[in-house]
């Protein structure tokens, strides 16, 4: 009975969310901030979930997310910058002839191919990242906890150095970065407006990650997290499973990176430096290590708070003539770091711990608070 | 002795390679590194040799500062098995402390104030962010370390703004010396010497005093040391105090040469110094020193060759290669997990 | 005549200068219960780790079910500091990771329980079933192997029933009482479908009554799963009761072997246990 109710509630909220997004798409000009926060939030939700797959479900403390995102972002951006913008983008060093040729080819291809090409670009970015993850995984996955952390952090710095190096500036445009990247494409011949695209892509990706986590392989990942030695004694090939998790996580980080490139419209290697990984870690920790829904909720909350709700911390605040002290540029980030420390030190489980969202729990909480309030009255 | 020999053994190939590059591919030299003499032939070769020595000197000086920071990582890792991600930021904060101390005090007092405040901050961070998590999973305490690093960076962005602050010049330190064709400021020469002196003092402290013995015991076996009645909290505090103090010294030497501080100027040096510590064998003090010098020299030479974008990446490449070939580092001991 | 399921030849395991196991030769006949006893630190667990692939032996050879699963000889640095009594075998090297050996049909439990604490009892067993999965990651994620998953689930449920833990199916493993955790660890090992089961001190921390029940339990599962059992134990009653053959280790060396009676009256064994008389 409960399960029927829950399915119903889930369906209803999905429909409501989609209706809301359509409405938002029609009124996007009045709600620019909301749109941008939601889109950025959903992109970060995907990275956070894929980081959680590694850190929370497989127990591999990896800090290489930013590196894999940059692989996805650069691949996607290079592939989808339209041919007519090329000279404007690569005005300093010129563009590699191969890239130009490829773009001419795409510009001449049938309309259908052109309309799905952005998705192919995302996929290619993901596959490239997955391939690189598979190769470097052979090396770094042999390392234990903190060594792995620092090696993956180093890896993402290496990737960044490669992207910003002058040696490849006909491809990556070196330290100038890439711009004029087209925004999200429409889907299904315009039936799904471009505003919804990131939500759908991320939705599909997270659905896959959830399926994986709840499959037999997902259980094996959790076994590795719980106790590597016991997992190995139960016949689980550690290297194989760790590298699966690493590859899948990198794949989806790269997809998120590609979406981020479309969202930001211009990227440079600096975007993907160490603080980005820390931001993602912040989301994962606040949401709860080992909880997919926690990561998603926290991605939206953190993004909204950072970009929108807490902006006022950065502005001088006046009551009449009296200026409230402390409020000026940078205060917001201080609040954020303190929040992170509080979560780490006091609420170690974050929002969700390692539990997933469930209607029963949510409704149960409402009932309980309702009762206790009633009791007081 | 062994460390010294292997040290030269390590840098020799790098120096040779650079020598080759500078001599035979003069185009690859960055303009600022050397341009006065563009005539070819014998003169060019001679001057290039000087250039190399000049860079090596700079590298050794940078390496000295790295070595001092790397010791902090190695000590803390040895005892708590924790990468103190905040260590680089302690180093950065020390830079700011110096700026402000020097604004209102004469330099000897300012140096003392800086070192004391940095040390206290190091101890404070341990008490506040790591001690409550002593029994928590490894990942939590690492996240806490990252959190502290994040906090320090954001806090200093807030207080000092992200605009680079000029680092004050200490008297004497910037005076230029000339040795034959080479010229170097006093700090360049002072850094490696001071580093070596401090390391010798530290080694005596660790090997000869009771506290040092306790530190070694804790790093060998945390649980047993605790059972033996060693006051773990005190030892951990001492460790953080020493680490932060050395980072403070390193900071003065490093920033005098770099001339400005930003809230993020601790991140990369911090990570590099951790790599230096791993390279030398984590938990091993001379190892960290060798690693620090090695990374400092190679980095300087890479920049001199015009590969400045790759100088940071190189450090991490070194780390990954080292971990794969000899995970215990140059002088580290093997550690097998018992089942 | 039973055939030999597991055989170790001249196994030596040396950590730095410590020889934890020295020239161990064991033969375990199929369908029997063999025991390995010895005072603390004798090297029993180390022997288990070598057999299951956790450690690579310094010297010697392990054969399981007619297949060499581990073989080594003192090499490089070890050549100089090698202290084992048996010098060297032919210079072969066979390395297998523990997971591979488990899939070949050897499962183990641990001296200090190593369950997947945060997962449920059912999941603990189900994970052990994972090692024989045929579907790849994608097939499994998209649930294209329904039949296989169903099989795994049913078998895990059945196993929990036989082993009498089904009422705790959805509880966290760490919430079980100690004795049941030990039982669950055995169940988890059984779920990998082993021919040979290695038990490292299964009765540790149990009272005499529980130990007696455990003895029965071990004999039961041996019959119903047609197992061969190799166990380490300190409870002498248990060992003497159920084992067909006993090996006694002391300081890594095999000081006695034989039936319960023979071993009990062996002067070397009495010497080794002198003052450490077990209750
Ligand atoms: N990984 C290792 N590194 C170094 N020494 C080890 C290692 N594993 C075991 N030893 C040593 O080998 C010896 C045998 O240990 P082992 O655990 O095999 O004994 P045991 O017979 O199982 O004892 P217990 O009855 O206490 O379980 C001990 O001296 C132990 O310290
Ligand atoms: Mg044992």
PDB file of N, CA, C and O in Angstrom, chain A residues 90-140:
ATOM      1  N   UNK A  90      40.090  31.293 -31.941  1.00  0.00           N
ATOM      2  CA  UNK A  90      41.522  31.019 -32.003  1.00  0.00           C
ATOM      3  C   UNK A  90      42.260  32.195 -32.652  1.00  0.00           C
ATOM      4  O   UNK A  90      43.105  32.016 -33.501  1.00  0.00           O
ATOM      5  N   UNK A  91      41.896  33.416 -32.258  1.00  0.00           N
ATOM      6  CA  UNK A  91      42.472  34.565 -32.967  1.00  0.00           C
ATOM      7  C   UNK A  91      43.973  34.712 -32.747  1.00  0.00           C
ATOM      8  O   UNK A  91      44.662  35.318 -33.541  1.00  0.00           O
ATOM      9  N   UNK A  92      44.481  34.147 -31.652  1.00  0.00           N
ATOM     10  CA  UNK A  92      45.902  34.334 -31.379  1.00  0.00           C
ATOM     11  C   UNK A  92      46.789  33.374 -32.160  1.00  0.00           C
ATOM     12  O   UNK A  92      47.776  33.768 -32.764  1.00  0.00           O
ATOM     13  N   UNK A  93      46.432  32.101 -32.112  1.00  0.00           N
ATOM     14  CA  UNK A  93      47.369  31.107 -32.622  1.00  0.00           C
ATOM     15  C   UNK A  93      46.859  30.349 -33.834  1.00  0.00           C
ATOM     16  O   UNK A  93      47.506  29.455 -34.334  1.00  0.00           O
ATOM     17  N   UNK A  94      45.646  30.645 -34.265  1.00  0.00           N
ATOM     18  CA  UNK A  94      45.088  29.900 -35.371  1.00  0.00           C
ATOM     19  C   UNK A  94      44.589  28.551 -34.896  1.00  0.00           C
ATOM     20  O   UNK A  94      44.926  28.100 -33.800  1.00  0.00           O
ATOM     21  N   UNK A  95      43.763  27.926 -35.728  1.00  0.00           N
ATOM     22  CA  UNK A  95      43.184  26.651 -35.328  1.00  0.00           C
ATOM     23  C   UNK A  95      43.853  25.548 -36.118  1.00  0.00           C
ATOM     24  O   UNK A  95      44.333  25.756 -37.243  1.00  0.00           O
ATOM     25  N   UNK A  96      43.902  24.377 -35.510  1.00  0.00           N
ATOM     26  CA  UNK A  96      44.498  23.233 -36.185  1.00  0.00           C
ATOM     27  C   UNK A  96      43.660  22.889 -37.420  1.00  0.00           C
ATOM     28  O   UNK A  96      42.436  22.828 -37.340  1.00  0.00           O
ATOM     29  N   UNK A  97      44.304  22.657 -38.571  1.00  0.00           N
ATOM     30  CA  UNK A  97      43.529  22.405 -39.803  1.00  0.00           C
ATOM     31  C   UNK A  97      42.579  21.225 -39.663  1.00  0.00           C
ATOM     32  O   UNK A  97      41.487  21.233 -40.229  1.00  0.00           O
ATOM     33  N   UNK A  98      42.969  20.243 -38.881  1.00  0.00           N
ATOM     34  CA  UNK A  98      42.105  19.068 -38.743  1.00  0.00           C
ATOM     35  C   UNK A  98      40.766  19.442 -38.105  1.00  0.00           C
ATOM     36  O   UNK A  98      39.709  19.003 -38.546  1.00  0.00           O
ATOM     37  N   UNK A  99      40.842  20.274 -37.092  1.00  0.00           N
ATOM     38  CA  UNK A  99      39.606  20.681 -36.412  1.00  0.00           C
ATOM     39  C   UNK A  99      38.709  21.441 -37.390  1.00  0.00           C
ATOM     40  O   UNK A  99      37.506  21.201 -37.477  1.00  0.00           O
ATOM     41  N   UNK A 100      39.338  22.333 -38.157  1.00  0.00           N
ATOM     42  CA  UNK A 100      38.538  23.087 -39.114  1.00  0.00           C
ATOM     43  C   UNK A 100      37.873  22.141 -40.122  1.00  0.00           C
ATOM     44  O   UNK A 100      36.664  22.237 -40.375  1.00  0.00           O
ATOM     45  N   UNK A 101      38.663  21.191 -40.624  1.00  0.00           N
ATOM     46  CA  UNK A 101      38.128  20.260 -41.613  1.00  0.00           C
ATOM     47  C   UNK A 101      36.944  19.485 -41.036  1.00  0.00           C
ATOM     48  O   UNK A 101      35.901  19.330 -41.673  1.00  0.00           O
ATOM     49  N   UNK A 102      37.120  19.026 -39.791  1.00  0.00           N
ATOM     50  CA  UNK A 102      36.056  18.253 -39.169  1.00  0.00           C
ATOM     51  C   UNK A 102      34.786  19.082 -39.040  1.00  0.00           C
ATOM     52  O   UNK A 102      33.679  18.608 -39.288  1.00  0.00           O
ATOM     53  N   UNK A 103      34.963  20.332 -38.681  1.00  0.00           N
ATOM     54  CA  UNK A 103      33.791  21.189 -38.513  1.00  0.00           C
ATOM     55  C   UNK A 103      33.086  21.471 -39.839  1.00  0.00           C
ATOM     56  O   UNK A 103      31.863  21.538 -39.898  1.00  0.00           O
ATOM     57  N   UNK A 104      33.901  21.628 -40.899  1.00  0.00           N
ATOM     58  CA  UNK A 104      33.292  21.839 -42.220  1.00  0.00           C
ATOM     59  C   UNK A 104      32.434  20.636 -42.558  1.00  0.00           C
ATOM     60  O   UNK A 104      31.315  20.762 -43.050  1.00  0.00           O
ATOM     61  N   UNK A 105      32.971  19.458 -42.243  1.00  0.00           N
ATOM     62  CA  UNK A 105      32.261  18.223 -42.550  1.00  0.00           C
ATOM     63  C   UNK A 105      30.922  18.198 -41.819  1.00  0.00           C
ATOM     64  O   UNK A 105      29.875  17.902 -42.392  1.00  0.00           O
ATOM     65  N   UNK A 106      30.963  18.567 -40.549  1.00  0.00           N
ATOM     66  CA  UNK A 106      29.728  18.535 -39.770  1.00  0.00           C
ATOM     67  C   UNK A 106      28.745  19.585 -40.275  1.00  0.00           C
ATOM     68  O   UNK A 106      27.549  19.319 -40.402  1.00  0.00           O
ATOM     69  N   UNK A 107      29.275  20.754 -40.595  1.00  0.00           N
ATOM     70  CA  UNK A 107      28.386  21.818 -41.073  1.00  0.00           C
ATOM     71  C   UNK A 107      27.682  21.399 -42.360  1.00  0.00           C
ATOM     72  O   UNK A 107      26.585  21.867 -42.657  1.00  0.00           O
ATOM     73  N   UNK A 108      28.317  20.505 -43.136  1.00  0.00           N
ATOM     74  CA  UNK A 108      27.717  20.067 -44.397  1.00  0.00           C
ATOM     75  C   UNK A 108      26.823  18.849 -44.240  1.00  0.00           C
ATOM     76  O   UNK A 108      26.194  18.409 -45.190  1.00  0.00           O
ATOM     77  N   UNK A 109      26.823  18.259 -43.031  1.00  0.00           N
ATOM     78  CA  UNK A 109      26.077  17.002 -42.872  1.00  0.00           C
ATOM     79  C   UNK A 109      24.588  17.287 -42.704  1.00  0.00           C
ATOM     80  O   UNK A 109      24.191  18.425 -42.475  1.00  0.00           O
ATOM     81  N   UNK A 110      23.758  16.242 -42.820  1.00  0.00           N
ATOM     82  CA  UNK A 110      22.305  16.439 -42.725  1.00  0.00           C
ATOM     83  C   UNK A 110      21.891  17.051 -41.385  1.00  0.00           C
ATOM     84  O   UNK A 110      22.605  16.937 -40.387  1.00  0.00           O
ATOM     85  N   UNK A 111      20.710  17.666 -41.408  1.00  0.00           N
ATOM     86  CA  UNK A 111      20.248  18.402 -40.237  1.00  0.00           C
ATOM     87  C   UNK A 111      20.125  17.518 -39.006  1.00  0.00           C
ATOM     88  O   UNK A 111      20.432  17.932 -37.890  1.00  0.00           O
ATOM     89  N   UNK A 112      19.697  16.265 -39.227  1.00  0.00           N
ATOM     90  CA  UNK A 112      19.503  15.380 -38.078  1.00  0.00           C
ATOM     91  C   UNK A 112      20.827  15.180 -37.336  1.00  0.00           C
ATOM     92  O   UNK A 112      20.912  15.298 -36.116  1.00  0.00           O
ATOM     93  N   UNK A 113      21.874  14.919 -38.110  1.00  0.00           N
ATOM     94  CA  UNK A 113      23.175  14.706 -37.488  1.00  0.00           C
ATOM     95  C   UNK A 113      23.605  15.956 -36.737  1.00  0.00           C
ATOM     96  O   UNK A 113      24.118  15.891 -35.618  1.00  0.00           O
ATOM     97  N   UNK A 114      23.359  17.090 -37.361  1.00  0.00           N
ATOM     98  CA  UNK A 114      23.741  18.328 -36.681  1.00  0.00           C
ATOM     99  C   UNK A 114      22.988  18.515 -35.377  1.00  0.00           C
ATOM    100  O   UNK A 114      23.538  19.019 -34.397  1.00  0.00           O
ATOM    101  N   UNK A 115      21.722  18.087 -35.358  1.00  0.00           N
ATOM    102  CA  UNK A 115      20.946  18.318 -34.140  1.00  0.00           C
ATOM    103  C   UNK A 115      21.372  17.369 -33.017  1.00  0.00           C
ATOM    104  O   UNK A 115      21.257  17.717 -31.847  1.00  0.00           O
ATOM    105  N   UNK A 116      21.848  16.160 -33.367  1.00  0.00           N
ATOM    106  CA  UNK A 116      22.283  15.277 -32.278  1.00  0.00           C
ATOM    107  C   UNK A 116      23.768  15.419 -31.999  1.00  0.00           C
ATOM    108  O   UNK A 116      24.272  14.864 -31.040  1.00  0.00           O
ATOM    109  N   UNK A 117      24.461  16.202 -32.836  1.00  0.00           N
ATOM    110  CA  UNK A 117      25.909  16.254 -32.675  1.00  0.00           C
ATOM    111  C   UNK A 117      26.368  16.708 -31.284  1.00  0.00           C
ATOM    112  O   UNK A 117      27.308  16.141 -30.731  1.00  0.00           O
ATOM    113  N   UNK A 118      25.714  17.705 -30.684  1.00  0.00           N
ATOM    114  CA  UNK A 118      26.150  18.103 -29.338  1.00  0.00           C
ATOM    115  C   UNK A 118      26.146  16.926 -28.355  1.00  0.00           C
ATOM    116  O   UNK A 118      27.023  16.826 -27.498  1.00  0.00           O
ATOM    117  N   UNK A 119      25.166  16.028 -28.520  1.00  0.00           N
ATOM    118  CA  UNK A 119      25.105  14.884 -27.602  1.00  0.00           C
ATOM    119  C   UNK A 119      26.225  13.906 -27.905  1.00  0.00           C
ATOM    120  O   UNK A 119      26.818  13.305 -26.998  1.00  0.00           O
ATOM    121  N   UNK A 120      26.517  13.768 -29.209  1.00  0.00           N
ATOM    122  CA  UNK A 120      27.648  12.920 -29.568  1.00  0.00           C
ATOM    123  C   UNK A 120      28.923  13.494 -28.979  1.00  0.00           C
ATOM    124  O   UNK A 120      29.771  12.773 -28.459  1.00  0.00           O
ATOM    125  N   UNK A 121      29.024  14.830 -29.023  1.00  0.00           N
ATOM    126  CA  UNK A 121      30.215  15.480 -28.473  1.00  0.00           C
ATOM    127  C   UNK A 121      30.346  15.193 -26.981  1.00  0.00           C
ATOM    128  O   UNK A 121      31.427  14.865 -26.489  1.00  0.00           O
ATOM    129  N   UNK A 122      29.221  15.299 -26.265  1.00  0.00           N
ATOM    130  CA  UNK A 122      29.240  14.982 -24.831  1.00  0.00           C
ATOM    131  C   UNK A 122      29.724  13.560 -24.604  1.00  0.00           C
ATOM    132  O   UNK A 122      30.571  13.285 -23.760  1.00  0.00           O
ATOM    133  N   UNK A 123      29.156  12.666 -25.410  1.00  0.00           N
ATOM    134  CA  UNK A 123      29.484  11.250 -25.273  1.00  0.00           C
ATOM    135  C   UNK A 123      30.964  11.012 -25.553  1.00  0.00           C
ATOM    136  O   UNK A 123      31.641  10.286 -24.817  1.00  0.00           O
ATOM    137  N   UNK A 124      31.466  11.677 -26.597  1.00  0.00           N
ATOM    138  CA  UNK A 124      32.878  11.497 -26.933  1.00  0.00           C
ATOM    139  C   UNK A 124      33.772  11.997 -25.798  1.00  0.00           C
ATOM    140  O   UNK A 124      34.765  11.355 -25.446  1.00  0.00           O
ATOM    141  N   UNK A 125      33.386  13.144 -25.227  1.00  0.00           N
ATOM    142  CA  UNK A 125      34.136  13.652 -24.081  1.00  0.00           C
ATOM    143  C   UNK A 125      34.164  12.632 -22.962  1.00  0.00           C
ATOM    144  O   UNK A 125      35.204  12.345 -22.367  1.00  0.00           O
ATOM    145  N   UNK A 126      32.978  12.062 -22.691  1.00  0.00           N
ATOM    146  CA  UNK A 126      32.884  11.044 -21.644  1.00  0.00           C
ATOM    147  C   UNK A 126      33.756   9.848 -21.951  1.00  0.00           C
ATOM    148  O   UNK A 126      34.486   9.352 -21.089  1.00  0.00           O
ATOM    149  N   UNK A 127      33.702   9.393 -23.191  1.00  0.00           N
ATOM    150  CA  UNK A 127      34.471   8.208 -23.560  1.00  0.00           C
ATOM    151  C   UNK A 127      35.975   8.479 -23.464  1.00  0.00           C
ATOM    152  O   UNK A 127      36.731   7.624 -22.999  1.00  0.00           O
ATOM    153  N   UNK A 128      36.371   9.673 -23.888  1.00  0.00           N
ATOM    154  CA  UNK A 128      37.788  10.004 -23.799  1.00  0.00           C
ATOM    155  C   UNK A 128      38.243   9.965 -22.338  1.00  0.00           C
ATOM    156  O   UNK A 128      39.268   9.356 -21.997  1.00  0.00           O
ATOM    157  N   UNK A 129      37.434  10.597 -21.482  1.00  0.00           N
ATOM    158  CA  UNK A 129      37.781  10.602 -20.055  1.00  0.00           C
ATOM    159  C   UNK A 129      37.809   9.175 -19.517  1.00  0.00           C
ATOM    160  O   UNK A 129      38.700   8.800 -18.746  1.00  0.00           O
ATOM    161  N   UNK A 130      36.828   8.363 -19.932  1.00  0.00           N
ATOM    162  CA  UNK A 130      36.771   6.987 -19.451  1.00  0.00           C
ATOM    163  C   UNK A 130      38.023   6.233 -19.881  1.00  0.00           C
ATOM    164  O   UNK A 130      38.614   5.484 -19.103  1.00  0.00           O
ATOM    165  N   UNK A 131      38.425   6.448 -21.138  1.00  0.00           N
ATOM    166  CA  UNK A 131      39.622   5.772 -21.635  1.00  0.00           C
ATOM    167  C   UNK A 131      40.850   6.185 -20.851  1.00  0.00           C
ATOM    168  O   UNK A 131      41.646   5.330 -20.423  1.00  0.00           O
ATOM    169  N   UNK A 132      40.969   7.492 -20.618  1.00  0.00           N
ATOM    170  CA  UNK A 132      42.119   7.964 -19.851  1.00  0.00           C
ATOM    171  C   UNK A 132      42.075   7.401 -18.433  1.00  0.00           C
ATOM    172  O   UNK A 132      43.087   6.955 -17.892  1.00  0.00           O
ATOM    173  N   UNK A 133      40.877   7.365 -17.862  1.00  0.00           N
ATOM    174  CA  UNK A 133      40.740   6.814 -16.512  1.00  0.00           C
ATOM    175  C   UNK A 133      41.170   5.355 -16.484  1.00  0.00           C
ATOM    176  O   UNK A 133      41.834   4.902 -15.552  1.00  0.00           O
ATOM    177  N   UNK A 134      40.780   4.617 -17.523  1.00  0.00           N
ATOM    178  CA  UNK A 134      41.143   3.197 -17.558  1.00  0.00           C
ATOM    179  C   UNK A 134      42.659   3.044 -17.588  1.00  0.00           C
ATOM    180  O   UNK A 134      43.219   2.173 -16.917  1.00  0.00           O
ATOM    181  N   UNK A 135      43.315   3.917 -18.350  1.00  0.00           N
ATOM    182  CA  UNK A 135      44.776   3.792 -18.462  1.00  0.00           C
ATOM    183  C   UNK A 135      45.470   4.228 -17.173  1.00  0.00           C
ATOM    184  O   UNK A 135      46.271   3.488 -16.603  1.00  0.00           O
ATOM    185  N   UNK A 136      45.129   5.423 -16.685  1.00  0.00           N
ATOM    186  CA  UNK A 136      45.833   5.870 -15.484  1.00  0.00           C
ATOM    187  C   UNK A 136      45.397   5.067 -14.259  1.00  0.00           C
ATOM    188  O   UNK A 136      46.151   4.955 -13.294  1.00  0.00           O
ATOM    189  N   UNK A 137      44.194   4.485 -14.347  1.00  0.00           N
ATOM    190  CA  UNK A 137      43.736   3.657 -13.236  1.00  0.00           C
ATOM    191  C   UNK A 137      44.697   2.523 -12.942  1.00  0.00           C
ATOM    192  O   UNK A 137      44.915   2.167 -11.789  1.00  0.00           O
ATOM    193  N   UNK A 138      45.280   1.965 -13.989  1.00  0.00           N
ATOM    194  CA  UNK A 138      46.236   0.872 -13.813  1.00  0.00           C
ATOM    195  C   UNK A 138      47.334   1.316 -12.850  1.00  0.00           C
ATOM    196  O   UNK A 138      47.777   0.565 -11.986  1.00  0.00           O
ATOM    197  N   UNK A 139      47.725   2.588 -12.994  1.00  0.00           N
ATOM    198  CA  UNK A 139      48.790   3.084 -12.130  1.00  0.00           C
ATOM    199  C   UNK A 139      48.259   3.503 -10.764  1.00  0.00           C
ATOM    200  O   UNK A 139      48.702   2.992  -9.739  1.00  0.00           O
ATOM    201  N   UNK A 140      47.271   4.405 -10.745  1.00  0.00           N
ATOM    202  CA  UNK A 140      46.947   5.033  -9.460  1.00  0.00           C
ATOM    203  C   UNK A 140      46.067   4.171  -8.551  1.00  0.00           C
ATOM    204  O   UNK A 140      46.097   4.346  -7.339  1.00  0.00           O
TER     205      UNK A 140
END
